[in-house]
Structure formats: structure tokens, C-alpha cells
Short mmCIF file of C-alpha atoms and ligand atoms in Angstrom, two decimals:
data_model
loop_
_atom_site.label_atom_id
_atom_site.label_comp_id
_atom_site.label_asym_id
_atom_site.label_seq_id
_atom_site.Cartn_x
_atom_site.Cartn_y
_atom_site.Cartn_z
CA UNK A 1 38.93 13.10 24.82
CA UNK A 2 41.51 14.69 22.37
CA UNK A 3 44.29 13.63 25.28
CA UNK A 4 42.67 10.10 24.96
CA UNK A 5 42.66 10.05 21.08
CA UNK A 6 46.28 11.33 21.28
CA UNK A 7 47.68 8.59 23.58
CA UNK A 8 45.78 5.67 21.56
CA UNK A 9 47.35 6.78 18.12
CA UNK A 10 51.08 7.10 19.63
CA UNK A 11 50.34 3.52 21.22
CA UNK A 12 49.45 2.40 18.01
CA UNK A 13 52.00 4.30 15.67
CA UNK A 14 54.05 2.29 18.42
CA UNK A 15 53.34 -1.28 17.24
CA UNK A 16 51.15 -1.44 20.44
CA UNK A 17 47.93 -3.20 20.77
CA UNK A 18 44.51 -1.40 20.95
CA UNK A 19 41.24 -2.69 21.81
CA UNK A 20 38.01 -2.93 19.98
CA UNK A 21 36.89 0.13 21.71
CA UNK A 22 39.71 1.76 21.17
CA UNK A 23 40.00 1.36 17.06
CA UNK A 24 35.87 2.32 17.00
CA UNK A 25 36.96 5.42 19.02
CA UNK A 26 39.83 6.43 16.23
CA UNK A 27 37.45 5.43 13.46
CA UNK A 28 34.82 7.73 14.44
CA UNK A 29 36.70 10.56 16.29
CA UNK A 30 40.03 10.62 15.33
CA UNK A 31 41.41 13.89 13.95
CA UNK A 32 41.49 12.53 9.89
CA UNK A 33 45.44 13.72 9.50
CA UNK A 34 46.57 12.52 12.65
CA UNK A 35 44.79 8.85 11.99
CA UNK A 36 47.02 8.74 8.44
CA UNK A 37 49.88 10.24 9.97
CA UNK A 38 49.94 7.08 12.68
CA UNK A 39 49.23 4.50 9.77
CA UNK A 40 51.73 5.93 8.01
CA UNK A 41 54.05 5.57 10.88
CA UNK A 42 53.38 2.26 10.80
CA UNK A 43 53.95 1.63 7.63
CA UNK A 44 57.26 3.54 7.37
CA UNK A 45 58.49 1.17 10.33
CA UNK A 46 57.81 -2.14 8.54
CA UNK A 47 58.36 -1.04 4.89
CA UNK A 48 61.67 1.59 5.54
CA UNK A 49 62.47 1.27 2.12
CA UNK A 50 59.06 2.90 0.58
CA UNK A 51 58.05 -0.24 -1.39
CA UNK A 52 54.58 -0.96 -2.45
CA UNK A 53 53.97 -4.06 -4.33
CA UNK A 54 51.41 -5.40 -7.30
CA UNK A 55 50.98 -8.58 -8.34
CA UNK A 56 50.06 -9.97 -11.74
CA UNK A 57 47.16 -12.63 -11.93
CA UNK A 58 44.12 -13.96 -13.67
CA UNK A 59 40.77 -14.48 -11.94
CA UNK A 60 39.28 -17.46 -13.50
CA UNK A 61 35.51 -17.58 -13.01
CA UNK A 62 34.75 -21.65 -13.37
CA UNK A 63 30.84 -21.39 -13.09
CA UNK A 64 28.42 -18.55 -12.07
CA UNK A 65 25.81 -21.36 -10.90
CA UNK A 66 25.38 -20.73 -7.32
CA UNK A 67 22.40 -22.29 -4.59
CA UNK A 68 23.55 -19.49 -2.11
CA UNK A 69 21.84 -16.67 -3.53
CA UNK A 70 23.51 -13.70 -1.53
CA UNK A 71 21.59 -10.43 -1.98
CA UNK A 72 24.52 -8.57 -3.07
CA UNK A 73 25.78 -10.47 -5.49
CA UNK A 74 24.82 -9.73 -9.26
CA UNK A 75 27.59 -12.41 -10.70
CA UNK A 76 25.21 -15.67 -9.98
CA UNK A 77 22.63 -17.39 -11.60
CA UNK A 78 20.25 -20.02 -9.77
CA UNK A 79 20.45 -23.79 -11.43
CA UNK A 80 18.43 -24.38 -14.61
CA UNK A 81 19.03 -20.63 -14.87
CA UNK A 82 18.91 -19.79 -18.96
CA UNK A 83 21.94 -17.34 -18.36
CA UNK A 84 23.84 -19.91 -15.77
CA UNK A 85 27.35 -21.21 -17.35
CA UNK A 86 30.04 -23.35 -15.89
CA UNK A 87 33.54 -23.36 -18.29
CA UNK A 88 35.29 -26.97 -19.07
CA UNK A 89 38.44 -27.82 -18.07
CA UNK A 90 40.04 -27.07 -21.15
CA UNK A 91 38.77 -23.65 -21.53
CA UNK A 92 40.14 -22.98 -17.87
CA UNK A 93 43.31 -24.35 -18.73
CA UNK A 94 43.40 -21.99 -22.08
CA UNK A 95 42.77 -19.14 -19.94
CA UNK A 96 45.63 -19.94 -17.35
CA UNK A 97 48.14 -20.28 -20.51
CA UNK A 98 47.18 -16.85 -21.44
CA UNK A 99 48.19 -15.85 -18.14
CA UNK A 100 51.25 -17.26 -18.10
CA UNK A 101 52.27 -16.02 -21.33
CA UNK A 102 51.52 -12.22 -19.77
CA UNK A 103 53.53 -13.16 -17.22
CA UNK A 104 50.99 -13.76 -14.04
CA UNK A 105 52.55 -15.78 -11.13
CA UNK A 106 49.42 -16.45 -9.54
CA UNK A 107 45.72 -17.69 -10.50
CA UNK A 108 42.13 -17.28 -8.79
CA UNK A 109 39.61 -19.49 -9.54
CA UNK A 110 36.35 -18.56 -8.07
CA UNK A 111 33.05 -19.69 -8.65
CA UNK A 112 29.59 -19.91 -7.97
CA UNK A 113 28.78 -23.00 -5.36
CA UNK A 114 27.35 -25.50 -7.99
CA UNK A 115 25.11 -28.11 -6.84
CA UNK A 116 27.11 -30.69 -8.27
CA UNK A 117 30.86 -29.25 -7.40
CA UNK A 118 32.25 -31.72 -4.71
CA UNK A 119 35.53 -32.37 -3.59
CA UNK A 120 36.42 -34.26 -6.87
CA UNK A 121 35.83 -31.16 -8.88
CA UNK A 122 38.27 -29.58 -7.55
CA UNK A 123 40.55 -31.86 -7.03
CA UNK A 124 40.60 -32.70 -10.83
CA UNK A 125 40.95 -28.70 -11.44
CA UNK A 126 43.59 -28.25 -9.36
CA UNK A 127 45.91 -30.74 -10.35
CA UNK A 128 45.02 -30.32 -13.66
CA UNK A 129 46.00 -26.59 -13.42
CA UNK A 130 49.15 -27.68 -11.86
CA UNK A 131 50.03 -30.48 -13.73
CA UNK A 132 49.98 -27.64 -16.98
CA UNK A 133 51.11 -24.84 -15.28
CA UNK A 134 53.46 -25.87 -11.90
CA UNK A 135 54.79 -21.97 -12.17
CA UNK A 136 51.45 -20.53 -11.40
CA UNK A 137 50.61 -20.27 -7.45
CA UNK A 138 47.01 -21.38 -7.15
CA UNK A 139 45.46 -18.68 -4.69
CA UNK A 140 41.80 -19.85 -4.78
CA UNK A 141 38.53 -20.54 -3.50
CA UNK A 142 37.77 -19.34 -0.11
CA UNK A 143 35.72 -21.15 2.83
CA UNK A 144 32.52 -20.74 1.64
CA UNK A 145 33.39 -23.27 -1.44
CA UNK A 146 35.35 -25.49 0.74
CA UNK A 147 31.88 -25.88 3.05
CA UNK A 148 30.48 -26.31 -0.07
CA UNK A 149 31.87 -28.59 -1.40
CA UNK A 150 32.81 -30.63 2.13
CA UNK A 151 28.94 -30.82 1.91
CA UNK A 152 28.20 -31.90 -1.54
CA UNK A 153 31.02 -34.65 -1.03
CA UNK A 154 30.14 -35.71 2.81
CA UNK A 155 33.49 -35.19 4.40
CA UNK A 156 34.89 -32.94 6.98
CA UNK A 157 36.51 -29.91 6.34
CA UNK A 158 39.63 -31.32 7.11
CA UNK A 159 39.60 -33.96 5.09
CA UNK A 160 38.55 -31.54 2.03
CA UNK A 161 40.92 -29.24 2.32
CA UNK A 162 43.76 -31.91 2.94
CA UNK A 163 42.41 -33.34 -0.61
CA UNK A 164 42.70 -29.96 -2.43
CA UNK A 165 46.09 -29.19 -0.76
CA UNK A 166 47.30 -32.54 -2.44
CA UNK A 167 45.59 -31.63 -5.42
CA UNK A 168 47.71 -28.15 -6.02
CA UNK A 169 45.94 -25.69 -3.63
CA UNK A 170 48.87 -23.22 -2.53
CA UNK A 171 46.62 -20.79 -0.57
CA UNK A 172 43.20 -19.81 0.23
CA UNK A 173 41.83 -16.28 -1.01
CA UNK A 174 40.03 -14.40 1.91
CA UNK A 175 36.54 -14.27 -0.37
CA UNK A 176 33.14 -14.98 1.12
CA UNK A 177 33.80 -13.08 4.40
CA UNK A 178 31.44 -10.12 3.57
CA UNK A 179 30.87 -8.65 7.08
CA UNK A 180 31.54 -11.60 9.69
CA UNK A 181 29.11 -10.20 12.54
CA UNK A 182 25.48 -12.17 12.58
CA UNK A 183 23.44 -9.30 11.81
CA UNK A 184 24.96 -7.39 8.82
CA UNK A 185 25.81 -10.97 7.27
CA UNK A 186 22.26 -12.50 7.69
CA UNK A 187 20.94 -9.21 5.89
CA UNK A 188 22.82 -9.11 3.09
CA UNK A 189 23.42 -13.46 2.37
CA UNK A 190 21.53 -15.08 4.63
CA UNK A 191 22.10 -18.89 3.48
CA UNK A 192 26.23 -18.42 3.67
CA UNK A 193 27.74 -19.63 6.35
CA UNK A 194 28.13 -17.41 9.41
CA UNK A 195 31.35 -15.49 10.06
CA UNK A 196 31.99 -18.10 12.78
CA UNK A 197 32.16 -20.91 10.15
CA UNK A 198 33.95 -18.86 7.70
CA UNK A 199 37.07 -18.06 10.33
CA UNK A 200 36.48 -21.74 11.67
CA UNK A 201 37.64 -22.90 7.88
CA UNK A 202 40.56 -20.30 7.77
CA UNK A 203 41.95 -21.76 10.94
CA UNK A 204 41.56 -25.49 10.38
CA UNK A 205 43.36 -24.33 6.91
CA UNK A 206 45.92 -22.46 8.45
CA UNK A 207 46.67 -25.26 11.00
CA UNK A 208 47.00 -27.73 7.70
CA UNK A 209 49.97 -25.29 6.49
CA UNK A 210 47.46 -23.65 3.99
CA UNK A 211 47.52 -20.14 4.62
CA UNK A 212 45.20 -16.89 2.87
CA UNK A 213 43.96 -13.57 3.41
CA UNK A 214 41.15 -11.95 4.55
CA UNK A 215 38.88 -9.32 3.28
CA UNK A 216 36.18 -7.40 4.38
CA UNK A 217 33.07 -5.97 2.12
CA UNK A 218 32.11 -2.42 3.48
CA UNK A 219 28.78 0.00 2.54
CA UNK A 220 25.97 -2.25 3.01
CA UNK A 221 24.16 -0.87 5.87
CA UNK A 222 26.52 -2.24 8.97
CA UNK A 223 27.56 0.19 11.80
CA UNK A 224 30.80 1.42 12.58
CA UNK A 225 31.04 -0.98 15.28
CA UNK A 226 30.09 -4.04 13.10
CA UNK A 227 32.90 -2.91 11.02
CA UNK A 228 35.35 -3.09 13.75
CA UNK A 229 34.30 -6.21 15.54
CA UNK A 230 34.72 -7.59 12.00
CA UNK A 231 38.30 -6.83 11.85
CA UNK A 232 38.52 -7.85 15.77
CA UNK A 233 37.21 -11.51 14.94
CA UNK A 234 39.64 -11.99 12.14
CA UNK A 235 42.54 -10.40 14.55
CA UNK A 236 41.60 -13.28 17.57
CA UNK A 237 42.06 -15.92 15.01
CA UNK A 238 45.63 -14.31 13.70
CA UNK A 239 46.25 -14.00 17.29
CA UNK A 240 46.11 -18.35 17.52
CA UNK A 241 47.35 -19.06 13.96
CA UNK A 242 49.41 -16.29 12.33
CA UNK A 243 47.92 -17.47 9.07
CA UNK A 244 46.38 -14.30 7.54
CA UNK A 245 49.01 -13.02 5.02
CA UNK A 246 47.17 -9.46 4.41
CA UNK A 247 43.69 -7.66 4.86
CA UNK A 248 41.99 -6.24 1.80
CA UNK A 249 39.02 -3.95 2.45
CA UNK A 250 36.71 -2.95 0.00
CA UNK A 251 33.65 -1.50 -1.09
CA UNK A 252 30.40 -2.72 -2.01
CA UNK A 253 29.36 -2.42 -5.56
CA UNK A 254 25.41 -1.48 -5.87
CA UNK A 255 24.43 -2.17 -8.96
CA UNK A 256 22.46 -5.22 -10.58
CA UNK A 257 21.74 -6.90 -7.37
CA UNK A 258 19.10 -7.37 -4.74
CA UNK A 259 20.36 -4.79 -2.26
CA UNK A 260 19.01 -1.60 -4.02
CA UNK A 261 18.87 1.65 -2.26
CA UNK A 262 21.60 0.55 0.23
CA UNK A 263 24.84 3.13 0.02
CA UNK A 264 28.55 2.31 -0.81
CA UNK A 265 30.82 3.20 1.94
CA UNK A 266 32.24 6.75 1.22
CA UNK A 267 35.67 7.38 0.45
CA UNK A 268 36.32 9.01 3.52
CA UNK A 269 34.86 6.23 5.40
CA UNK A 270 37.09 3.39 3.11
CA UNK A 271 40.41 5.67 3.87
CA UNK A 272 39.78 5.98 7.50
CA UNK A 273 39.03 2.19 8.07
CA UNK A 274 42.11 1.48 6.12
CA UNK A 275 44.37 3.58 8.43
CA UNK A 276 42.18 2.07 11.55
CA UNK A 277 42.93 -1.56 10.17
CA UNK A 278 46.75 -0.76 9.52
CA UNK A 279 46.66 0.37 13.83
CA UNK A 280 44.50 -2.51 14.72
CA UNK A 281 46.18 -5.47 13.09
CA UNK A 282 49.63 -5.29 14.74
CA UNK A 283 49.67 -8.80 13.55
CA UNK A 284 49.09 -8.96 9.99
CA UNK A 285 51.80 -7.95 7.95
CA UNK A 286 50.00 -6.43 4.49
CA UNK A 287 47.45 -4.13 4.11
CA UNK A 288 45.92 -3.99 0.34
CA UNK A 289 43.88 -1.42 -1.24
CA UNK A 290 41.15 -2.04 -3.49
CA UNK A 291 41.17 0.46 -6.38
CA UNK A 292 38.96 -1.78 -8.53
CA UNK A 293 36.14 -0.95 -6.28
CA UNK A 294 37.60 2.90 -5.09
CA UNK A 295 38.92 4.21 -8.12
CA UNK A 296 42.55 4.72 -8.61
CA UNK A 297 42.49 8.49 -6.63
CA UNK A 298 41.20 6.89 -3.44
CA UNK A 299 43.72 3.52 -4.21
CA UNK A 300 46.63 6.31 -4.48
CA UNK A 301 45.66 8.47 -1.56
CA UNK A 302 45.43 4.67 0.39
CA UNK A 303 49.05 4.52 0.35
CA UNK A 304 49.37 7.53 2.77
CA UNK A 305 47.01 5.72 5.17
CA UNK A 306 49.07 2.71 6.04
CA UNK A 307 48.65 0.38 2.42
CA UNK A 308 51.84 -1.12 1.60
CA UNK A 309 50.44 -3.09 -1.51
CA UNK A 310 47.74 -2.75 -4.76
CA UNK A 311 47.04 -5.78 -4.88
CA UNK A 312 46.47 -7.00 -8.72
CA UNK A 313 46.39 -6.23 -12.11
CA UNK A 314 43.75 -8.75 -12.71
CA UNK A 315 43.78 -10.03 -16.53
CA UNK A 316 40.18 -11.09 -15.63
CA UNK A 317 36.93 -10.20 -13.33
CA UNK A 318 33.45 -10.67 -13.41
CA UNK A 319 31.80 -10.97 -10.09
CA UNK A 320 32.15 -7.31 -8.74
CA UNK A 321 32.42 -5.99 -12.40
CA UNK A 322 28.64 -7.43 -12.63
CA UNK A 323 27.63 -5.14 -9.82
CA UNK A 324 29.34 -2.27 -10.93
CA UNK A 325 32.79 -1.56 -10.45
CA UNK A 326 34.04 0.28 -13.49
CA UNK A 327 37.49 1.18 -12.65
CA UNK A 328 40.19 0.42 -15.43
CA UNK A 329 43.63 0.47 -15.61
CA UNK A 330 47.29 -1.21 -17.21
CA UNK A 331 50.06 -1.91 -15.34
CA UNK A 332 51.79 0.96 -16.83
CA UNK A 333 49.07 2.83 -14.83
CA UNK A 334 49.08 1.02 -11.82
CA UNK A 335 53.36 1.89 -11.71
CA UNK A 336 52.82 5.43 -12.40
CA UNK A 337 50.06 5.44 -9.36
CA UNK A 338 52.50 3.81 -7.55
CA UNK A 339 55.78 6.10 -8.15
CA UNK A 340 53.73 9.42 -8.19
CA UNK A 341 52.74 8.91 -4.76
CA UNK A 342 56.32 8.64 -4.25
CA UNK A 343 56.79 5.17 -3.20
CA UNK A 344 58.90 2.45 -5.26
CA UNK A 345 56.71 -0.06 -7.35
CA UNK A 346 57.79 -3.42 -7.10
CA UNK A 347 55.84 -6.59 -8.45
CA UNK A 348 55.83 -9.63 -6.01
CA UNK A 349 54.57 -12.89 -6.09
CA UNK A 350 51.73 -14.21 -3.53
CA UNK A 351 54.11 -14.62 -0.90
CA UNK A 352 55.10 -11.22 -0.92
CA UNK A 353 58.50 -11.69 -2.08
CA UNK A 354 59.82 -8.96 -4.54
CA UNK A 355 60.19 -10.47 -8.13
CA UNK A 356 61.41 -6.85 -9.74
CA UNK A 357 61.76 -3.97 -8.18
CA UNK A 358 61.58 -0.38 -10.56
CA UNK A 359 63.88 1.45 -8.30
CA UNK A 360 63.66 4.06 -10.95
CA UNK A 361 61.34 5.28 -13.91
CA UNK A 362 63.89 3.45 -16.31
CA UNK A 363 63.23 0.19 -14.47
CA UNK A 364 59.52 0.43 -14.96
CA UNK A 365 57.60 -2.24 -17.15
CA UNK A 366 56.42 -1.26 -20.63
CA UNK A 367 54.08 -3.96 -21.52
CA UNK A 368 50.63 -2.14 -21.98
CA UNK A 369 49.02 -5.56 -22.71
CA UNK A 370 48.96 -6.42 -19.22
CA UNK A 371 45.42 -4.84 -18.38
CA UNK A 372 42.51 -5.69 -16.91
CA UNK A 373 39.32 -6.30 -19.07
CA UNK A 374 37.45 -4.20 -16.26
CA UNK A 375 40.00 -3.46 -14.20
CA UNK A 376 41.32 -4.94 -10.62
CA UNK A 377 39.73 -5.93 -7.86
CA UNK A 378 40.79 -7.20 -4.47
CA UNK A 379 43.31 -9.81 -4.95
CA UNK A 380 41.64 -11.51 -1.98
S1 SF4 B 1 29.03 -14.27 -3.61
FE1 SF4 B 1 29.83 -16.55 -4.29
S2 SF4 B 1 28.29 -17.37 -2.99
FE2 SF4 B 1 27.23 -15.35 -2.64
S3 SF4 B 1 25.30 -15.82 -4.36
FE3 SF4 B 1 27.42 -14.64 -5.51
S4 SF4 B 1 28.64 -16.61 -6.26
FE4 SF4 B 1 27.12 -17.47 -4.99
#
């Protein structure tokens, strides 16, 4: 067994392709240090300068009204619920303006599946943001929102994507992937589209020139094999499109929702998954650690397990914080976290171009206004 694991680790560290069975064996049985060392070897070869990137953006939730009622979600309110809200366009533009003022390069517009929001709503939203702030990249919504708007408007997925791309959408967030295999997905989000449908929307978008990221929410009772299956489903699409820029696993937050009693993934499970993801996704460029859900310590450890990106300093985040993620940070903390891991921090844009590399501590940012109200999440 040890020789077999060594062989798989070596092949993966050399950028060879490993099967899902091999990935599962590494996940469950490989020694922790050997797993991390192999993943870090891949990271070093791909990013030999030792740079770890971060992004400044703002996540603006436009409505919490949603008809999909995912059991793990503490954010949504059913239509007509007294605590339901929607922000008007002026408020959304005001928040975009604040983000630009604080140096954000990207906005993530995310929200519930409002029964009245069809393609026209998103066309108006994206075109208004682009008109007012052409410098802001709109990396927003996800396949679930696209399916919802297409259904409300009675148009095809393709036509919906073309319309919102034309209006200003630059790329699609990896939101809503949760767990893609049928069994765990039905258990936590029975009204959401299937994993296959989520991937189909991504594939259509990629073919239309709209790239995206991919996420995974772990810790709601799925098996180890289902975690690997989730990654295989994404890798298969990536083989055909090359449109996923990054893989971003994060841990389910167990408060204030209908899945009480389920455990979160442990830090060790998360770190092992991160390392296996780096070895398995030979065809995905970037691997991001979610320090909002795991905490900064685990986020820093992930930098030694193959991670090259720490996602965003977010200026607003309501969805995951509603479910209990309480980690906070500001830009200076995040940069310090990267530097004290022995890496070089760099601010990036949505396309992973380096905007500012902080080669020495003298180059570090000093703007402590850039902070998350609740902290950062997956910049999906
Ligand atoms: S996760 Fe998204 S789709 Fe599911 S209930 Fe929450 S807001 Fe609605």
C-alpha cells in the first residue's frame, strides 16, 4: 500500500493525471506530510516566485428573497416573509461606489432566487453597474441564478447568458455548486438544480466566452468518495472547456439553518482535501483557500498544501456569516498572514494578473480601512 501511495504521489507531483480512485486513496490513506509535500511541489513548479495572491472586492447581496429553500442556507427568506428584503438599484450603485473608493476591482452580486427576477432584472442591474463603474469587474451570480432567470423569462440558458454578458457580466461565480453528486445534493438542497445541470450551465457559459470558478461546500454529511466525485465532475467539464479558473473548497457553517446536528468538516479533512485538489486538478490553474470558513490559521496552513490564492478581502458578506462564519480580517492582517508563511503577497485582479506585488515588507499596504465586516468568504 505504501509503495502504491508513493507512486501516485510522485506521479501527481510530476503533474501527471491521477484517477478518482487514486485521489480517494490519497485522501483517506496518504501520510499528511507526504500529501502536503506533493501538493506544494506542484504549487512551487507552477508559481516558482512564491507569490500568493489576494483580491479586493465587494459582495453585494441584492435580495434575500428566495424560492429554493436550501436546507443549509441561513440567509434566505421565503417570498412574503416579514424579514425579506431587496435593495433598489440606487442602493446597489451606492455600495459599488464605496467599493471603488476603497480600491475594489471586482463586485460579486449575489442573491436569492426572487420569483420576479427574470433576465430583464439582471440586464438592468449589470448594465447600470457597468455604466456607473466601468472599471469594476462583474464576477457575479452562478448557474442557479441563470437557470432561475431563464425559467422566469421563458428563455434558453444560452439566450439568458448572452443577454447578461452583453449587459456587462464578465465572469460567473462558482456559487451554488455545494455538493454536485445527486445523493448529498438532494439531502441539502432538494429544490435546487441537479449537479449535472449546474455543470451544463457552466459548460454553455464557457463556450460563450464567459469563464468561471468552481466551488465545493464540504461538511454536510457527504462521504469521502462523494467529495472526490464532486471534483471529478468538475474536472471532466474542464477537460472539454478549460473555463474554470480556480477551485475553491469551503466548509459548511452549521448555525441558523435546517441542517442542525450535522458536523462541519474538520480542519484536517479540509487541508487534506486542499492538497488532493491540487494534485487532482492538473487542468485548473488556481487553488484558493477559504479562510472565512476555516479561520486564518487553517488558511495559512493551506498555503503549505498547494494553495496559491487566498481569495478576497470582502467589504460585505451576508450569506455565510448568517450561518455562523465569524472570522474577521483586514487587508494588513491578510498580507501579514501570507508573508509570515514565507510567501510574497500580491494583489490580483479577477483574471489573476498581479496588480501590486509586495516584494518586501516596505511594500505592504497600510490602508486599514479595507476590511471585511464579517470577514472574507470564498470569492467564488
Ligand atoms: S443558498 Fe441560494 S438558492 Fe439556496 S436558499 Fe440560499 S439564497 Fe436560495
